[in-house]
Coordinates of C-alpha atoms and ligand atoms in Angstrom, one line a residue:
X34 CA 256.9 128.2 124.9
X35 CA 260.1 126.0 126.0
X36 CA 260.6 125.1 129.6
X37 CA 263.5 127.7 129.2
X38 CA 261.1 130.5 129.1
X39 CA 257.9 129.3 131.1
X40 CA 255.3 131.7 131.6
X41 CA 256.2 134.6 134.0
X42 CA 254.7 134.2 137.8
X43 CA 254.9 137.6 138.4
X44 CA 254.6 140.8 136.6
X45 CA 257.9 143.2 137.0
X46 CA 258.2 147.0 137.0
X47 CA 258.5 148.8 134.0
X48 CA 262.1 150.3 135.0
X49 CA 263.3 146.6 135.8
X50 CA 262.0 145.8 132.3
X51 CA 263.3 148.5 130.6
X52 CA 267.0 148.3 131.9
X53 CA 266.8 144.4 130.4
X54 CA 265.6 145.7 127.1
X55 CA 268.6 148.0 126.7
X56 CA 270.9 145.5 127.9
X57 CA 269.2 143.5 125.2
X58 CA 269.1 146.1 122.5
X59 CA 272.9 146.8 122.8
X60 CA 273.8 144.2 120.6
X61 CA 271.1 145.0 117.9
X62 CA 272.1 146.4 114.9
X63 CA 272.7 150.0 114.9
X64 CA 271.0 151.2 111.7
X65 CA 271.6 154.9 112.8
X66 CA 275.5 154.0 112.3
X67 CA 274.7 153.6 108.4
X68 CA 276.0 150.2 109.0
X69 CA 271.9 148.3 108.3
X70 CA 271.1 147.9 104.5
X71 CA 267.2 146.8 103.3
X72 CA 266.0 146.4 107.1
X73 CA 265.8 149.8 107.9
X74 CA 265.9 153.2 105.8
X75 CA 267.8 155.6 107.7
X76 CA 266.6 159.3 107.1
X77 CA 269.7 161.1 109.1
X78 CA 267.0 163.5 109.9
X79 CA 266.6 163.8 113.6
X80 CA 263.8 165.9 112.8
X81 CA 261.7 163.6 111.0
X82 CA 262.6 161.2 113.5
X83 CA 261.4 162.5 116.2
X84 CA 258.4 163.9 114.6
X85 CA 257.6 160.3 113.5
X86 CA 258.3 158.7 117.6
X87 CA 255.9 161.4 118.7
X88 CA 253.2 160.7 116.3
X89 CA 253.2 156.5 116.8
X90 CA 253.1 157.2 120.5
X91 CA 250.2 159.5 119.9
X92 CA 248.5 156.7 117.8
X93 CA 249.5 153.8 119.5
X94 CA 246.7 152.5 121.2
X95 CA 243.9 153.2 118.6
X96 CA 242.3 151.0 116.7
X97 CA 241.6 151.7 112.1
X98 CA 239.3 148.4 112.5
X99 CA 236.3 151.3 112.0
X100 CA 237.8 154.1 110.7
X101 CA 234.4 156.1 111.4
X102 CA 235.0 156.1 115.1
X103 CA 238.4 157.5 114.8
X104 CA 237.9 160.1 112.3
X105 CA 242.0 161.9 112.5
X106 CA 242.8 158.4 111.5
X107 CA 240.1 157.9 109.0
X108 CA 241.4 162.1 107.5
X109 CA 245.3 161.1 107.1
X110 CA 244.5 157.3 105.8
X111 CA 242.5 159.3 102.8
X112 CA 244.7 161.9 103.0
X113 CA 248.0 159.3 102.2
X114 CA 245.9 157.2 99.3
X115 CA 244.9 160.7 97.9
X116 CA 249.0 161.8 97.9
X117 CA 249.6 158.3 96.3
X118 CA 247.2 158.1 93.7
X119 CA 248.1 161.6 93.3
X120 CA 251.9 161.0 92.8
X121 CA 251.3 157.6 90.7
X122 CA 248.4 158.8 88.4
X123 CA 246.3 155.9 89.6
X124 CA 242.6 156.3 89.8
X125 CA 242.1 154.8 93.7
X126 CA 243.9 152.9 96.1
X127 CA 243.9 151.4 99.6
X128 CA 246.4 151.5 102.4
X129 CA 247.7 148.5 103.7
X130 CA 250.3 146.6 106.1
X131 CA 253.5 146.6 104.2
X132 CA 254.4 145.3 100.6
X133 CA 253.2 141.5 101.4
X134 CA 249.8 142.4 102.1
X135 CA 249.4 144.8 99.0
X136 CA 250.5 141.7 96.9
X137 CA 248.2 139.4 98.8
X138 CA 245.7 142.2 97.9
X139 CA 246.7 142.4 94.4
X140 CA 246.5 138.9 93.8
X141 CA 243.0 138.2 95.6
X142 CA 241.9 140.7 93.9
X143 CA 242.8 139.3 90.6
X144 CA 241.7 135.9 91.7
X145 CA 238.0 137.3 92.0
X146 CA 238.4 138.9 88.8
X147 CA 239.3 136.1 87.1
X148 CA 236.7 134.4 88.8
X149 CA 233.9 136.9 87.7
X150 CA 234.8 136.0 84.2
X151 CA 234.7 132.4 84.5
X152 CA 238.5 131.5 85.2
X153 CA 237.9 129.4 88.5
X154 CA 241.7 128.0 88.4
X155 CA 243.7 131.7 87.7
X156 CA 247.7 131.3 87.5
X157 CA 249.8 134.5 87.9
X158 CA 252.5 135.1 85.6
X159 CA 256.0 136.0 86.5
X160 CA 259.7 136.1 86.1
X161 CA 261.4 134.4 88.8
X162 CA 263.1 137.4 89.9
X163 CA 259.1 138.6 91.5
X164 CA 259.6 139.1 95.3
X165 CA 258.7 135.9 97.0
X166 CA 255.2 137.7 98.5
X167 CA 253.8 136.5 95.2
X168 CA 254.8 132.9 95.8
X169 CA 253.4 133.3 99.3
X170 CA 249.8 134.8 97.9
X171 CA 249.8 132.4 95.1
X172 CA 250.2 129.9 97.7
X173 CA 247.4 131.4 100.6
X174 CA 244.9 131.9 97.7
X175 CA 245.3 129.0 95.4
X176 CA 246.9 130.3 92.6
X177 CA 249.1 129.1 90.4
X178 CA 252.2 130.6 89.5
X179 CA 254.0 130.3 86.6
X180 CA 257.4 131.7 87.0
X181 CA 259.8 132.3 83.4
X182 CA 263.6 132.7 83.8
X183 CA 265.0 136.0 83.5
X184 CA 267.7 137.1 81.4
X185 CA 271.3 138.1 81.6
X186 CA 270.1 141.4 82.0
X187 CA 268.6 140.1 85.3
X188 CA 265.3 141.4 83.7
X189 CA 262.1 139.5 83.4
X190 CA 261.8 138.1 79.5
X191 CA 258.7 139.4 77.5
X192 CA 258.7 137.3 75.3
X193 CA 259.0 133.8 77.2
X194 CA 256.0 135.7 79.3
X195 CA 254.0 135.9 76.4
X196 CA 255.0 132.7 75.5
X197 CA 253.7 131.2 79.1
X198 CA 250.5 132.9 78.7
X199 CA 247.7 130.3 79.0
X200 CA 243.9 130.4 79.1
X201 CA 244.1 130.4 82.9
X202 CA 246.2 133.5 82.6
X203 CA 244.6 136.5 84.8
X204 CA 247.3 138.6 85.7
X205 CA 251.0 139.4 84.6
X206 CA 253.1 141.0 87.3
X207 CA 256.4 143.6 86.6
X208 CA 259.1 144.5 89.4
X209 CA 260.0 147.9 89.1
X210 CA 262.7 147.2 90.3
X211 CA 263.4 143.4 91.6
X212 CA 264.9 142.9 94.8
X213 CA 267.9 140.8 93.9
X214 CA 269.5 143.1 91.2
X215 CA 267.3 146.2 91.1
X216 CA 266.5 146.4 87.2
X217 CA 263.1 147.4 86.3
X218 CA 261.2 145.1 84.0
X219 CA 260.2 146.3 80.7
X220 CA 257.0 147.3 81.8
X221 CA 255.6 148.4 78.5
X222 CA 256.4 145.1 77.0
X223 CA 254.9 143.0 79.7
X224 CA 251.7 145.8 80.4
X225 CA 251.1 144.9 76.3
X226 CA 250.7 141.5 76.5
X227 CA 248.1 141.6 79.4
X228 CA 246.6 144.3 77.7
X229 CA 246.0 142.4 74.4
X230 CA 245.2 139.2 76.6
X231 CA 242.3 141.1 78.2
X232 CA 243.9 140.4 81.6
X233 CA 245.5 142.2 84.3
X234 CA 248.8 143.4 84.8
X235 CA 250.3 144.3 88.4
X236 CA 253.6 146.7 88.7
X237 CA 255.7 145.4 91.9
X238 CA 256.9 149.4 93.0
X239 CA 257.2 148.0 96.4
X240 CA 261.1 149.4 96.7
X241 CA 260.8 151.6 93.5
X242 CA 256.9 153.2 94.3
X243 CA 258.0 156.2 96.6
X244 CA 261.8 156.7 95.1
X245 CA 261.6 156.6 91.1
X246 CA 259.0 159.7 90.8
X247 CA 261.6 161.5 92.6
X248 CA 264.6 160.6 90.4
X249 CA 262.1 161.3 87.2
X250 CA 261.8 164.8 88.9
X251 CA 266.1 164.6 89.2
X252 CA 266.7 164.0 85.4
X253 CA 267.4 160.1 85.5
X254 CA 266.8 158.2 82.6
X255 CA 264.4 156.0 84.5
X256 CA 262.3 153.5 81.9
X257 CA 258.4 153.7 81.6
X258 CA 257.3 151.7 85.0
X259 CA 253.5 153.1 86.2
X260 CA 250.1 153.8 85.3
X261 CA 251.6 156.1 82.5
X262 CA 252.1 152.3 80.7
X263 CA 248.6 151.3 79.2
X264 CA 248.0 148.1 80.3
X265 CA 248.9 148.5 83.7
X266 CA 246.2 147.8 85.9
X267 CA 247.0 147.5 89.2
X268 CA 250.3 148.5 91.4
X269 CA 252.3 148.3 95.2
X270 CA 254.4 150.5 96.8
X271 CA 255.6 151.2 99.9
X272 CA 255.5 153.7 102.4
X273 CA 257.6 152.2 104.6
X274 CA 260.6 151.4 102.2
X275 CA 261.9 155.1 100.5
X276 CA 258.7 156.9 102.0
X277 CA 260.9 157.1 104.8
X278 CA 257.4 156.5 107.4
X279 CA 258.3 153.7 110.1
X280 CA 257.1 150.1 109.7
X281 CA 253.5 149.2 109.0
X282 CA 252.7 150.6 105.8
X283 CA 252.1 150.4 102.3
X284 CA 249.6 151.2 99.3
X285 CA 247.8 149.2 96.8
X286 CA 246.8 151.5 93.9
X287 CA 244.4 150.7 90.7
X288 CA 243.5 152.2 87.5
X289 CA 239.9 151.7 88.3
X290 CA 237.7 151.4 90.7
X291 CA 236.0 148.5 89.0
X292 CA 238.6 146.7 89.3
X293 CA 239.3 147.5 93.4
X294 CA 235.6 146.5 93.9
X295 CA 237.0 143.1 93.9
X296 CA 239.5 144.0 96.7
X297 CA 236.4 144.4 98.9
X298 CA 235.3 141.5 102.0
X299 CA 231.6 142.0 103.1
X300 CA 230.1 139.8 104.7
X301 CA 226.2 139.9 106.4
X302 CA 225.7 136.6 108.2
X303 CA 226.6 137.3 111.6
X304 CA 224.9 138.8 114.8
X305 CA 227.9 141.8 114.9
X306 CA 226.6 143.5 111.8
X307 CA 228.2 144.2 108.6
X308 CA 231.4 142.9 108.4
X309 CA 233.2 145.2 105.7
X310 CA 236.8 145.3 105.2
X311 CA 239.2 146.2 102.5
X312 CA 242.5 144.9 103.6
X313 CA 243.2 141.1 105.0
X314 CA 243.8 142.1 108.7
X315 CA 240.7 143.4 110.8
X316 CA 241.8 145.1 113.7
X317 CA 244.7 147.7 112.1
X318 CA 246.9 149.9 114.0
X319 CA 246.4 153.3 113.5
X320 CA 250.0 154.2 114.5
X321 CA 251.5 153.3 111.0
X322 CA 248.9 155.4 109.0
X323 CA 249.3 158.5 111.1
X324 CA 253.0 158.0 110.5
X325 CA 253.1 157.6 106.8
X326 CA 250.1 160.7 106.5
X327 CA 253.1 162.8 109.2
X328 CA 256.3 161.8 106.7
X329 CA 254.3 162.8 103.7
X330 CA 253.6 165.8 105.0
X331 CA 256.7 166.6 106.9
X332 CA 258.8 165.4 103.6
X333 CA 256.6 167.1 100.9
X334 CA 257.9 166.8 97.4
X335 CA 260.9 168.8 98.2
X336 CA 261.8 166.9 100.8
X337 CA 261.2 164.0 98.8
X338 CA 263.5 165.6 96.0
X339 CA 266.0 166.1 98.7
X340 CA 266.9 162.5 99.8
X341 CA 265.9 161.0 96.5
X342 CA 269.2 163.2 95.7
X343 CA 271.1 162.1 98.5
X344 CA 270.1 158.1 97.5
X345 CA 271.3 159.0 93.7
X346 CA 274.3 160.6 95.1
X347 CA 275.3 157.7 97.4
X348 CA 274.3 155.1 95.2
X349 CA 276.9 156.4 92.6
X350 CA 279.9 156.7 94.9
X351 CA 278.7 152.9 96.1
X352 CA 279.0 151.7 92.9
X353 CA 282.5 153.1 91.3
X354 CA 283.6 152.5 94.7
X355 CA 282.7 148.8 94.6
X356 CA 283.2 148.3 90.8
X357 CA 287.1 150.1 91.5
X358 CA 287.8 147.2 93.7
X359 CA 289.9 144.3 91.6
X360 CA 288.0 141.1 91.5
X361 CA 285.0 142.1 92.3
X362 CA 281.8 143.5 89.8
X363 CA 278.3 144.8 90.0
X364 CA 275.6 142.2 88.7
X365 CA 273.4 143.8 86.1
X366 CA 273.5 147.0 85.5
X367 CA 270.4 148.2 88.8
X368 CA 268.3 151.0 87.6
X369 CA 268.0 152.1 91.1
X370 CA 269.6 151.9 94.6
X371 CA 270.3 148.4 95.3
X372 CA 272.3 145.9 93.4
X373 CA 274.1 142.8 94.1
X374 CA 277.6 142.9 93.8
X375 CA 279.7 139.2 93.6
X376 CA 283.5 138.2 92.2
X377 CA 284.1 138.4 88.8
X378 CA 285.2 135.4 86.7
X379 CA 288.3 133.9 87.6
X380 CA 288.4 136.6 90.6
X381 CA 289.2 133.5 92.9
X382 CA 287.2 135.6 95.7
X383 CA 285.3 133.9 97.9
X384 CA 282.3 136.5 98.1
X385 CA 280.8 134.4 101.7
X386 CA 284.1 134.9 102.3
X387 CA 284.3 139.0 101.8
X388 CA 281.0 138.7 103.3
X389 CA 282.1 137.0 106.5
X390 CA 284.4 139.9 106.7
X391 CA 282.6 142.9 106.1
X392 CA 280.1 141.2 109.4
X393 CA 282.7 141.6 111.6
X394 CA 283.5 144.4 110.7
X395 CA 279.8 145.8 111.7
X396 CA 278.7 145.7 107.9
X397 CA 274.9 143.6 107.6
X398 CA 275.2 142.8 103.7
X399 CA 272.3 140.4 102.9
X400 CA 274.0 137.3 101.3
X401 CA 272.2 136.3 97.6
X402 CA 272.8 133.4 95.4
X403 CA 275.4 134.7 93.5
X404 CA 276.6 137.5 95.8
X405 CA 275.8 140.5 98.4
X406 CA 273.4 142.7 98.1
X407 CA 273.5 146.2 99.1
X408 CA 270.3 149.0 99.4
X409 CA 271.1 152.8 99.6
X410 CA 269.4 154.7 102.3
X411 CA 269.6 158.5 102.6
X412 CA 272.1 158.3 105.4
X413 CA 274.4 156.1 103.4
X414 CA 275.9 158.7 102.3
X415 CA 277.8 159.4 105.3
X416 CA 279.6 156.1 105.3
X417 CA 280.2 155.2 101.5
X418 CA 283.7 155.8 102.0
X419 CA 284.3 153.8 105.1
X420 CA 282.3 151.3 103.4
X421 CA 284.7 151.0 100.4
X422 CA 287.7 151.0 102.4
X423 CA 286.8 148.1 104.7
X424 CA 285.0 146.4 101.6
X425 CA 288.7 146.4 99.8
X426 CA 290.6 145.6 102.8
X427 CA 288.2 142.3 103.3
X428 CA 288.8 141.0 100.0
X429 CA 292.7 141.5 100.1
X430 CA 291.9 139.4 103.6
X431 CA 289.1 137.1 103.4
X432 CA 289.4 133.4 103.9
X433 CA 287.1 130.8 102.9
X434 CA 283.6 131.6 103.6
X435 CA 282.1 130.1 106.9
X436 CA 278.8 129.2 105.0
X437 CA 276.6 131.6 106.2
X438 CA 273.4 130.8 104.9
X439 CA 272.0 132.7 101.7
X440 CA 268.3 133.8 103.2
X441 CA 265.9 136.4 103.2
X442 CA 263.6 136.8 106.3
X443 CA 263.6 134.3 108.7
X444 CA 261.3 132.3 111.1
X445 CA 260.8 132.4 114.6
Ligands
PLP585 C1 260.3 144.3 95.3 C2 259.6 143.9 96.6 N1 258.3 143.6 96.6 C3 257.7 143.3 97.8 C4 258.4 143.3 99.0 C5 257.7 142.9 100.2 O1 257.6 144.0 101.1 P1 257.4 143.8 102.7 O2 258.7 143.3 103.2 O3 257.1 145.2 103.1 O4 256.3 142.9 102.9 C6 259.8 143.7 99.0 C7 260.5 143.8 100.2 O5 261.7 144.1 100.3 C8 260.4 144.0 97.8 O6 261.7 144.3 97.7

């Protein structure tokens, strides 16, 4: 801590604090405005909301270290894997922290399964379009990753995977879809080669997990992406993305429990007891599982149905709203709600530029390599127009860009 912020002397009353935090908060982003894209998936269900406040107040204090001693908590976290390996066709699962930690989980497990069989120095296999979580696992556990270019398609390339396979190979990973364009990898293709390999093969639904079922259920033509593909072994999605549940959860799912086994931490050699845990964290608030087990339930799958509806509807005025806009075009063609959108060739637009724009006018587009990128939440669907508008008035407008960086996250 800098000498700017030294330790507090004294403690202050909760009203005193209060009235700072909501001076504080008033210049936060406003996701209930429709104006937040990726951070936060707005509902526009007050209901929901409210239900979901209640519940993580309810929940806030205990503790899912030992889910025995809290048994409501140890019910809905069963009660959430059972709905996911219910709506995935996995055969077991585990909840976790958020999409990071399932990854982390998928790829430690993999790296003890590999081990098991005599691979001591794994590698993961990837296109380069894989969130950066696997970079970040790879990196934590000590294995390599071997990332292969994607195509024009902005899809991971089969066959330069197959190609990169190696006898350290112990697991090939799919996004379904990628964060930066939102295609879905050709699953079946990439599931195949792990398959005939003898190794594993991990499906990224982190964004797409709780969404694609839906839009299955709605008629889209949505390519072969879960367990349904032979091959597939192991898979993430989360809760807190389009499950619509606050922050703090997500689920690893596997085709067998075999294969979770290696998931498992146990460990004897200490005067506490048995150490056994599942998940990397040890003490685990119990607020996000009773949230996700409360949306499930409030939501059901007509609920579910409902905003995957809304997100299908939005995310097709979005784009002939944006692709209707001279100079600019969508990148890829995005098999699901989020895309990136950037100038086309010779445009002359200076997409920062637009971008610098659209943040003043209260518009939080996260800025990509080659343009913005934009993620359809339920409630979008009140501002598409509005969006549109102000998005064609800032490229008739926009200057040169003020170099805003191009980042993802951030650091403290
Ligand atoms: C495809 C994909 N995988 C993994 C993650 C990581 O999820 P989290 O931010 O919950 O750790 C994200 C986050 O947006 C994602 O888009």
């Amino acid at each position: 801590m800098t000498a700017d912020h030294p330790f507090p002397t004294s403690g202050r009353s909760a009203d005193d604090l209060l009235s700072e935090i909501a001076t504080l908060r008033s210049g936060d982003l406003d996701w209930r405005g429709g104006r937040a894209f990726s951070l936060v998936y707005d509902v526009d269900d007050p209901e929901l909301e409210s239900l979901l406040d209640a519940v993580g107040v309810m929940f806030l204090h205990e503790n899912a270290l030992n889910p025995f001693r809290y048994e409501t908590l140890l019910k809905m976290e069963t009660e959430v894997v059972a709905a996911a390996v219910d709506l995935f066709g996995a055969g077991c699962g585990t909840m976790s922290s958020g999409g990071t930690e399932s990854i982390f989980l998928a790829v430690y497990t993999a790296r003890e399964w590999a081990r098991s069989r005599g691979i001591t120095e794994p590698e993961l296999l990837c296109a380069e379009t894989a969130h950066p979580a696997f970079a970040k696992a790879c990196h934590y556990l000590g294995v390599s990753m071997v990332r292969t270019p994607h195509g024009a398609d902005g899809r991971a390339q089969p066959e330069l995977m197959a190609e990169a396979c190696s006898p350290r190979t112990a697991i090939l990973v799919a996004s379904t879809p990628c964060y930066p364009f939102g295609v879905i990898d050709d699953v079946t293709a990439i599931a195949a080669i792990a398959r005939d390999r003898g190794v594993l093969c991990h499906v990224d639904a982190c964004l797409g997990g709780w969404l694609l079922p839906w839009w299955e259920r709605l008629g889209c033509a949505v390519p072969p992406w879960g367990f349904a593909v032979e091959g597939v072994t192991s898979m993430s999605a989360d809760i807190h993305k389009y499950g619509y549940t606050f922050k703090g959860a997500s689920t690893i799912l596997y085709r067998d429990a075999e294969l979770r086994q290696h998931q498992i931490f146990m460990y004897d050699d200490w005067p506490g007891g048995l150490y056994a845990s599942s998940t990397a964290a040890g003490t685990r608030p119990g607020a996000p599982i009773a949230g996700a087990w409360a949306a499930i339930h409030h939501l059901g799958a007509d609920g579910y149905l409902r905003l995957a509806r809304r997100v299908l509807d939005a995310t097709t005025r979005f784009r002939a709203g944006i692709s209707s806009i001279d100079g600019l075009e969508i990148t890829a063609d995005p098999d699901m709600s989020l895309f990136e959108f950037g100038p086309s060739p010779d445009s002359g637009i200076d997409i920062g530029g637009v971008g610098d724009v659209m943040d003043r006018h209260g518009w939080n587009l996260d800025r990509q390599q080659g343009g913005l990128h934009l993620m359809v939440s339920p409630g979008h669907d009140r501002v598409v127009d509005k969006f549109c508008d102000d998005l064609a008035s800032a490229v008739a407008s926009h200057g040169a860009s003020i170099g805003a960086a191009q980042t993802y996250g951030g650091v403290v």
